[in-house]
Amino acid sequence: MAKTFIESIAQKLRVIPNLDRAEANVATKKLEKFPHSDDWHHHMELDANAWPKRVEKNYSLVPTTCFNCESACGLLAFVDKESGQVAKLEGNPHHPGSRGRNCAKGPATINQLKDTERILHPMRRKGARGSGEWEKITWDEALDEISTKIRASLKTGAKDRVVYHVGRPGHEGYTNRVLKAWGVDGHNSHTNICSAGARTGYALWHKHDRPSPDHANAKVILLTSSHLETGHYFNPHAQRILEGMMDGAKLIVIDPRLSNTAAMADHWVPTWPGSEPALFLAWAKMILEQGTYDRPFLENWVNWEMWLDADHPNEPKTFERFIELLKDEYAMYTPEFAAEECRIPVEQVIEVGNIVAGAGEALSSHVWRSAAIGNLGGWQVSRTLHFLNVLTGSVGTKGGTAPNSWAKYKPVLFDEPPAPDGWNELHFPPEYTMSHFEMSHILPHLVKEGRGTMDVYFTRVFNPIWTYPDGFAWMDMLQNEESVGCHIAMTPTWNETAFFADYVLPMGHSAERHDINSYATSAGKWVAFRQPVLREYARREGREVEFTHEVNPGEVWEEDEFWNELSWRIDDGTMGIREHFMSPYRPGKKITIDEYYQYTFERVPGLPKAAKAEGLTELEYMRKHGAFLIEPATYKKHEQEGWPTPSGKQELYSKTMIEFGYPEHALPHYRINSHVHPSNLEGEDEYCLLPNFRLPQHIHSRSANAKWLVEIAHKNPIWIHPKDAKKLGVEEGELLKIKTEIGWFVDKVWVTESIKPGVIGCSHHIGRWRRKQDAGNRFMTNEVKIEDRGDGKMRMRTISGVESWDSDDPDTSRIWWRDGGVHQNITHAVQPDPISGHHCWLQKVWLSKPGEDELYGDVEVDMEKSMAHYKKWNKWAKQRETHPRGERRPLWFKRPLAPKPEHFIMKDHKE
Ligand code: SF4
C-alpha cells in the first residue's frame, strides 16, 4: 500500500516506524531477530500475559549497558509507553562485545530496578554509627554537609584524607578526574582482592597488566580458573569460547573444582591450588624440547640478549645458544615434577602439554582472579602462563592472547586537572614496592597500626565488611570516628558496609545512570554508552530533564551529576576546583552531563563519520545505538608500537625484579612454596579451602535482592570429596566446623566428586546478612546477631533464615527458600603477598565436627589473631623493602591516579 505524504514525512522524522521495511518483510516473509533501530521508539509486541487475546503493548526500546559485572554487555530497556516504566531488559544487538546476548544477571537488572526494598532517598544516620537509625534528607542537605567536610579537609593541605573507595567502577576516568580536580591522591579500589596477582605477572612481561584472549579464533583455549568464565568476562567470553569450539578448538580448563566451564572442557586438569606454574613450566619445557617455539617472535621481541649478558656473559650471544641455555634453565620442570606438584597423573601432563605445544600462534589463554590470587606467589601463575604465549608466539595474534589495553578505548576528557601533589601511604605503603595496586585489603590494619586516618571516606558500590577477608576489622575501623571522620556509602542497595555509614546515597543501577564503557571482551575495540533509559525516553517524548534523579525511582541519582554538583559546592571560590567543571562549549558556565558525553564521543575514532551518515550528532548516535565498534580486530600492534617495558621487549628477564630485591625471580619460575602447598598441610585435619569461585548468578554487593537470581542460587555449602567426607565421618547436609587462622565458621557439606580430594570449596556471593535494625535484601539475607564476647572475640549467629513478607511485589510472599548460607569471608585472615600485594584467598583450614553450642551459620573471629596474622605476612614485605634510586615502585609500572613524578621517589632519598 502506498504511503501518504504525511506518513512519508513522519517516517523520515522517525516519528513512526519504517513502513517500507515492515512491508518488505511481510512480502518476503522475513522474520527479524531484533526490531530495526530506526523503529526502537515505536515497538509493538503482543502481551504474552494476555494470551490468547491479542493485546498490543507499545514500547520505546532504549539501549544501555549492564552494570552487573565489568563486561558491560549491551542491554535494551523496554519502556512501556502506557506506564512510562521499564518493563523488561533484553540484549542490545548493536553492542559489539555481547552481540545481543546476556547472562542471567543482565535481564535480572529489572529485579534490581523494581526491588521494593531499595534505597530511594539520601539518608543520614541519627544514632551511633551502625545503630541502624536513619533519617531522610534532601540532596541539597547531603551536598551541603558533605562538601563542607571535604572543604575543611582540603583546606588543611592534606592530600590523602579524602578517599573514594570503589567496588565496581564501570566507567572510564570519570571519578579519577574528579579526585584530581580536588587535588587528592584518594583513589582506592578492590583490585588487590581481585586481579592484583594476575596483573603483576603480566606486567612483568610487558607492562600491560591484563590478557585479552581471542577465543573465537583459537586452536587451543587454555583457562586457568576457579571462576572463569563466570566472572571476567563471562558472557562475551563464553559465547566466543563456544564459537571457537564449534570451529574445532580444544578447551582446557585448569581448576581444582569442576566448574560449569570445566564440565564443558575437552580436558579438565584439577591441579592442586597454587601448583599451576609447575604445570606451565613443564609445558614450556615440552615446547622447547619439541622445537615448536616461534623463533621469529622470540628472537625479535624477547629480551633474551639481556639475560645472556647478565647471567651468561661468557656464552656466545646467539639465538641457538640462548635456546640451549633456556632448556637448561627449565630442565627441572619435568612432567613427573609437575604431576607430583599438581597431584595429577603424569599422562595428563603430557597429553595436554602436547596439545598446548602444538597450538602455534592460536593459543588463547586466560587467568584473572582465580588461581593468580589464591596463594603466596600467585602472580607466578600469570607470569608462567604468559610464557607459553611467548614461546608459541601467540601474543597479540589472531586466535592468540593480546594485551587488553590494545582493545580498550581510553576516552578523551574535556579537562584534565593536574596530577595530585602527594602520595597516599595508606594505599601504597612503602614496603609493597610492586603492588598492583592499592593495598586495600589491609587498610583497617594499617589504620590500626597508626599509619593514617581519613576525614571523608566514600565507599561506592563496595561492600568490604562482607566481601573482604577479616570483615570484623572493617567493622571496627568504620565504627571508630577517629579512624574515619565521615563515611559515605554510595550504593543502589543496602549492604553490610552501608549499615556503618554516616550518609547513604542512593545511586542508580545500570539503566539509571551515565557511563562510558570499553573493555577488551574480544579482539575488537568498542565503546558503549550506559545511559539512564527513562531520561532518554523523556527526551524522545519531548520532555526536558535537568538531572537524572528527576526520572529515576524516588530520588535515585547517578554519580556523574552528583560529583559535578559536589565539586562545585566544595569550592568556596578560592580553591580552583570549579575551573575543572566548566562547559567546553559555553565559556564560564558549569558543564552539563550531555556536554560531558558529547565532548568525549566527538573524539571517538570513526564515530563522527558514522553519526554523520545517519544525520545524527555523536551523542545522538550513542543514545540511539548504545555502542560503537572502533576497530574490528586489534592484532599485532607491537609491530608498530613495540612493548612499553624498559627493554622495549617482552621481559623474560626482569632487571626490575633484581633491583627491587627479588633476584631469584628474575626469570619466570616456580620458587615459592605457598601457604597451602601440601608440605604446609600436614595434619590429618588440615585442608585447603578454595573460597573464591564465583556463582554465575551473583555479584558481590548488588544481587541480593535480584529475586530471579536469588531463587536460582542462595546457599553456599562446603564442597567436599567423598573420600574426605568419609574420613571426617560426615554425610551430605551434615555440619562441619571450618577453623581458619583467625576464627571459624559452621557450614553444611555437599559431598561431591567435583572437588579435588584434600581441597574443600565454598562459593562467594552467599551468606549475606542483616541485623534486626537493618533494612533490605530480604530475598537473600539471614538475620544475625553480632556479639562482642569481650575477650577479643567477635561472634555472629544466625537468628533466622530467609523469610517471606508482604509488599507491593507478590513475589516477596512466595519465597520458598529459608537457607541464606554462611558468611565465610569474615573468618579469613588477611594474607598480603609481599610482591604483588594481592590477598591470598586460599585458606589453610582445620576441619572437625562442631561442638554442641556451635550451630549452622555461626561465625567467630579472634581480633588479636587477626592483627597478629597480618603482621606476620606484612613482615615478609618489610624484610625485602628495597628502593633503587629511591623509587617507591618501578617507575614504568602502572599506578592508578598517578601523582606528580617527584612523589614516586621516597621522601628521605638522597642523591
Ligand atoms: S556478563 Fe552478564 S553480568 Fe556481566 S555485563 Fe554481561 S550480562 Fe551483565
CSV table of N, CA, C and O in Angstrom, one decimal, residues 168-228:
chain,number,residue,atom,x,y,z
A,168,ARG,N,32.8,-1.7,42.2
A,168,ARG,CA,32.7,-1.9,40.7
A,168,ARG,C,32.8,-0.5,40.0
A,168,ARG,O,31.9,0.3,40.2
A,169,PRO,N,33.9,-0.2,39.3
A,169,PRO,CA,34.0,1.1,38.7
A,169,PRO,C,32.9,1.3,37.6
A,169,PRO,O,32.1,2.2,37.7
A,170,GLY,N,33.1,0.6,36.5
A,170,GLY,CA,32.0,0.6,35.5
A,170,GLY,C,32.1,1.9,34.6
A,170,GLY,O,31.1,2.2,33.9
A,171,HIS,N,33.1,2.7,34.7
A,171,HIS,CA,33.2,3.8,33.9
A,171,HIS,C,34.7,4.1,33.6
A,171,HIS,O,35.6,3.4,34.1
A,172,GLU,N,34.9,5.0,32.7
A,172,GLU,CA,36.3,5.2,32.3
A,172,GLU,C,36.8,6.7,32.6
A,172,GLU,O,36.4,7.6,31.9
A,173,GLY,N,37.5,6.8,33.7
A,173,GLY,CA,38.2,8.0,34.0
A,173,GLY,C,37.4,9.1,34.7
A,173,GLY,O,37.9,10.1,35.1
A,174,TYR,N,36.1,8.9,34.9
A,174,TYR,CA,35.2,10.0,35.4
A,174,TYR,C,35.7,10.4,36.8
A,174,TYR,O,36.0,11.5,37.1
A,175,THR,N,35.7,9.4,37.7
A,175,THR,CA,36.0,9.8,39.1
A,175,THR,C,37.4,10.2,39.4
A,175,THR,O,37.7,11.1,40.2
A,176,ASN,N,38.3,9.6,38.6
A,176,ASN,CA,39.7,10.0,38.8
A,176,ASN,C,39.9,11.4,38.4
A,176,ASN,O,40.7,12.2,39.0
A,177,ARG,N,39.2,11.9,37.4
A,177,ARG,CA,39.3,13.3,37.0
A,177,ARG,C,38.8,14.1,38.2
A,177,ARG,O,39.4,15.2,38.5
A,178,VAL,N,37.7,13.7,38.8
A,178,VAL,CA,37.1,14.5,39.9
A,178,VAL,C,38.2,14.6,41.1
A,178,VAL,O,38.4,15.6,41.6
A,179,LEU,N,38.8,13.4,41.4
A,179,LEU,CA,39.7,13.4,42.5
A,179,LEU,C,40.9,14.3,42.2
A,179,LEU,O,41.5,15.0,43.1
A,180,LYS,N,41.3,14.3,40.9
A,180,LYS,CA,42.4,15.1,40.5
A,180,LYS,C,42.0,16.6,40.7
A,180,LYS,O,42.8,17.5,41.1
A,181,ALA,N,40.8,16.9,40.3
A,181,ALA,CA,40.3,18.3,40.5
A,181,ALA,C,40.4,18.7,42.0
A,181,ALA,O,40.6,19.9,42.3
A,182,TRP,N,40.1,17.8,42.9
A,182,TRP,CA,40.2,18.1,44.3
A,182,TRP,C,41.6,18.1,44.8
A,182,TRP,O,41.9,18.5,45.9
A,183,GLY,N,42.5,17.5,44.0
A,183,GLY,CA,44.0,17.5,44.3
A,183,GLY,C,44.3,16.4,45.3
A,183,GLY,O,45.4,16.6,46.0
A,184,VAL,N,43.6,15.4,45.4
A,184,VAL,CA,43.9,14.3,46.4
A,184,VAL,C,44.3,13.0,45.7
A,184,VAL,O,43.9,12.7,44.6
A,185,ASP,N,45.3,12.4,46.4
A,185,ASP,CA,45.7,11.0,46.0
A,185,ASP,C,44.7,10.1,46.7
A,185,ASP,O,45.1,9.4,47.6
A,186,GLY,N,43.5,10.1,46.3
A,186,GLY,CA,42.4,9.5,47.1
A,186,GLY,C,41.7,8.4,46.4
A,186,GLY,O,40.5,8.1,46.8
A,187,HIS,N,42.3,7.7,45.4
A,187,HIS,CA,41.6,6.6,44.8
A,187,HIS,C,42.0,5.3,45.4
A,187,HIS,O,43.2,5.0,45.5
A,188,ASN,N,41.0,4.5,45.9
A,188,ASN,CA,41.3,3.2,46.3
A,188,ASN,C,40.3,2.2,45.6
A,188,ASN,O,39.3,2.7,45.1
A,189,SER,N,40.7,1.0,45.4
A,189,SER,CA,39.9,0.1,44.6
A,189,SER,C,39.9,-1.3,45.3
A,189,SER,O,40.4,-1.5,46.4
A,190,HIS,N,39.2,-2.2,44.6
A,190,HIS,CA,39.2,-3.6,45.2
A,190,HIS,C,40.2,-4.5,44.5
A,190,HIS,O,40.2,-5.7,44.7
A,191,THR,N,41.1,-3.9,43.7
A,191,THR,CA,42.0,-4.7,42.8
A,191,THR,C,42.8,-5.7,43.6
A,191,THR,O,43.0,-6.8,43.1
A,192,ASN,N,43.3,-5.4,44.8
A,192,ASN,CA,44.2,-6.4,45.4
A,192,ASN,C,43.5,-7.6,46.1
A,192,ASN,O,44.1,-8.5,46.6
A,193,ILE,N,42.1,-7.6,46.1
A,193,ILE,CA,41.4,-8.8,46.4
A,193,ILE,C,41.0,-9.5,45.1
A,193,ILE,O,40.2,-10.5,45.2
A,194,CYS,N,41.4,-9.0,44.0
A,194,CYS,CA,40.8,-9.5,42.7
A,194,CYS,C,41.9,-9.8,41.7
A,194,CYS,O,42.2,-11.0,41.5
A,195,SER,N,42.4,-8.8,41.1
A,195,SER,CA,43.3,-9.1,39.9
A,195,SER,C,44.7,-8.8,40.1
A,195,SER,O,45.5,-8.9,39.2
A,196,ALA,N,45.1,-8.4,41.4
A,196,ALA,CA,46.5,-7.9,41.6
A,196,ALA,C,47.5,-9.0,41.2
A,196,ALA,O,48.6,-8.7,40.7
A,197,GLY,N,47.2,-10.2,41.6
A,197,GLY,CA,48.2,-11.3,41.3
A,197,GLY,C,48.4,-11.4,39.8
A,197,GLY,O,49.5,-11.4,39.3
A,198,ALA,N,47.3,-11.6,39.1
A,198,ALA,CA,47.5,-11.7,37.6
A,198,ALA,C,48.1,-10.5,37.0
A,198,ALA,O,49.0,-10.6,36.1
A,199,ARG,N,47.7,-9.3,37.4
A,199,ARG,CA,48.3,-8.1,36.8
A,199,ARG,C,49.8,-8.1,37.0
A,199,ARG,O,50.5,-7.7,36.1
A,200,THR,N,50.3,-8.4,38.2
A,200,THR,CA,51.7,-8.3,38.4
A,200,THR,C,52.5,-9.3,37.5
A,200,THR,O,53.5,-8.9,36.9
A,201,GLY,N,52.0,-10.5,37.3
A,201,GLY,CA,52.6,-11.4,36.4
A,201,GLY,C,52.7,-11.0,35.0
A,201,GLY,O,53.7,-11.1,34.3
A,202,TYR,N,51.6,-10.4,34.5
A,202,TYR,CA,51.5,-9.9,33.2
A,202,TYR,C,52.4,-8.6,33.0
A,202,TYR,O,53.1,-8.5,32.0
A,203,ALA,N,52.3,-7.8,34.0
A,203,ALA,CA,53.1,-6.5,33.9
A,203,ALA,C,54.6,-6.8,33.8
A,203,ALA,O,55.3,-6.1,33.1
A,204,LEU,N,55.0,-7.8,34.5
A,204,LEU,CA,56.5,-8.1,34.5
A,204,LEU,C,56.9,-8.4,33.1
A,204,LEU,O,58.1,-8.1,32.7
A,205,TRP,N,56.0,-9.0,32.3
A,205,TRP,CA,56.3,-9.3,30.9
A,205,TRP,C,56.3,-8.1,30.0
A,205,TRP,O,57.2,-7.9,29.1
A,206,HIS,N,55.2,-7.3,30.1
A,206,HIS,CA,55.0,-6.3,29.1
A,206,HIS,C,54.2,-5.0,29.5
A,206,HIS,O,53.7,-4.3,28.7
A,207,LYS,N,54.2,-4.8,30.8
A,207,LYS,CA,53.5,-3.6,31.4
A,207,LYS,C,52.0,-3.7,31.3
A,207,LYS,O,51.3,-3.5,32.3
A,208,HIS,N,51.5,-4.1,30.1
A,208,HIS,CA,50.1,-4.4,30.0
A,208,HIS,C,49.7,-5.4,31.1
A,208,HIS,O,50.3,-6.5,31.1
A,209,ASP,N,48.7,-5.1,31.9
A,209,ASP,CA,48.5,-6.0,33.0
A,209,ASP,C,47.3,-6.9,32.9
A,209,ASP,O,46.9,-7.5,34.0
A,210,ARG,N,46.7,-6.9,31.8
A,210,ARG,CA,45.6,-7.8,31.7
A,210,ARG,C,45.6,-8.6,30.3
A,210,ARG,O,46.0,-8.0,29.3
A,211,PRO,N,45.1,-9.8,30.3
A,211,PRO,CA,45.1,-10.5,29.0
A,211,PRO,C,43.8,-10.4,28.3
A,211,PRO,O,42.7,-10.2,28.9
A,212,SER,N,43.8,-10.4,27.0
A,212,SER,CA,42.6,-10.4,26.2
A,212,SER,C,42.7,-11.6,25.2
A,212,SER,O,43.3,-11.4,24.1
A,213,PRO,N,42.1,-12.7,25.5
A,213,PRO,CA,42.2,-13.9,24.6
A,213,PRO,C,41.2,-13.8,23.5
A,213,PRO,O,40.1,-13.3,23.6
A,214,ASP,N,41.7,-14.2,22.3
A,214,ASP,CA,40.8,-14.2,21.1
A,214,ASP,C,40.3,-15.6,21.0
A,214,ASP,O,40.6,-16.4,20.1
A,215,HIS,N,39.4,-16.0,21.9
A,215,HIS,CA,38.9,-17.4,21.9
A,215,HIS,C,38.2,-17.8,20.6
A,215,HIS,O,38.3,-19.0,20.2
A,216,ALA,N,37.5,-16.9,20.0
A,216,ALA,CA,36.7,-17.3,18.8
A,216,ALA,C,37.6,-17.8,17.7
A,216,ALA,O,37.1,-18.7,16.9
A,217,ASN,N,38.8,-17.4,17.6
A,217,ASN,CA,39.7,-17.8,16.5
A,217,ASN,C,40.8,-18.8,17.0
A,217,ASN,O,41.8,-19.0,16.2
A,218,ALA,N,40.7,-19.2,18.2
A,218,ALA,CA,41.8,-20.1,18.8
A,218,ALA,C,41.8,-21.5,18.3
A,218,ALA,O,40.7,-22.0,17.9
A,219,LYS,N,42.9,-22.1,18.3
A,219,LYS,CA,43.0,-23.6,18.1
A,219,LYS,C,43.0,-24.3,19.5
A,219,LYS,O,42.4,-25.4,19.6
A,220,VAL,N,43.6,-23.6,20.4
A,220,VAL,CA,43.6,-24.2,21.8
A,220,VAL,C,43.2,-23.1,22.8
A,220,VAL,O,43.8,-22.0,22.7
A,221,ILE,N,42.2,-23.4,23.6
A,221,ILE,CA,41.8,-22.4,24.6
A,221,ILE,C,42.2,-22.9,26.0
A,221,ILE,O,41.8,-24.0,26.4
A,222,LEU,N,43.0,-22.1,26.7
A,222,LEU,CA,43.6,-22.6,27.9
A,222,LEU,C,43.1,-21.7,29.0
A,222,LEU,O,43.6,-20.5,29.1
A,223,LEU,N,42.3,-22.2,29.9
A,223,LEU,CA,41.7,-21.3,31.0
A,223,LEU,C,42.3,-21.8,32.4
A,223,LEU,O,42.2,-23.0,32.6
A,224,THR,N,42.7,-20.8,33.1
A,224,THR,CA,43.2,-21.2,34.5
A,224,THR,C,42.3,-20.5,35.5
A,224,THR,O,42.3,-19.3,35.5
A,225,SER,N,41.5,-21.2,36.2
A,225,SER,CA,40.3,-20.6,36.8
A,225,SER,C,39.9,-21.3,38.1
A,225,SER,O,40.1,-22.4,38.3
A,226,SER,N,39.3,-20.4,38.9
A,226,SER,CA,38.4,-21.0,39.9
A,226,SER,C,37.0,-20.3,39.7
A,226,SER,O,36.1,-20.6,40.4
A,227,HIS,N,37.0,-19.4,38.7
A,227,HIS,CA,35.7,-18.8,38.4
A,227,HIS,C,35.4,-18.4,37.0
A,227,HIS,O,34.4,-18.0,36.6
A,228,LEU,N,36.5,-18.5,36.2
A,228,LEU,CA,36.2,-18.3,34.7
A,228,LEU,C,35.3,-19.4,34.3
A,228,LEU,O,35.5,-20.5,34.7
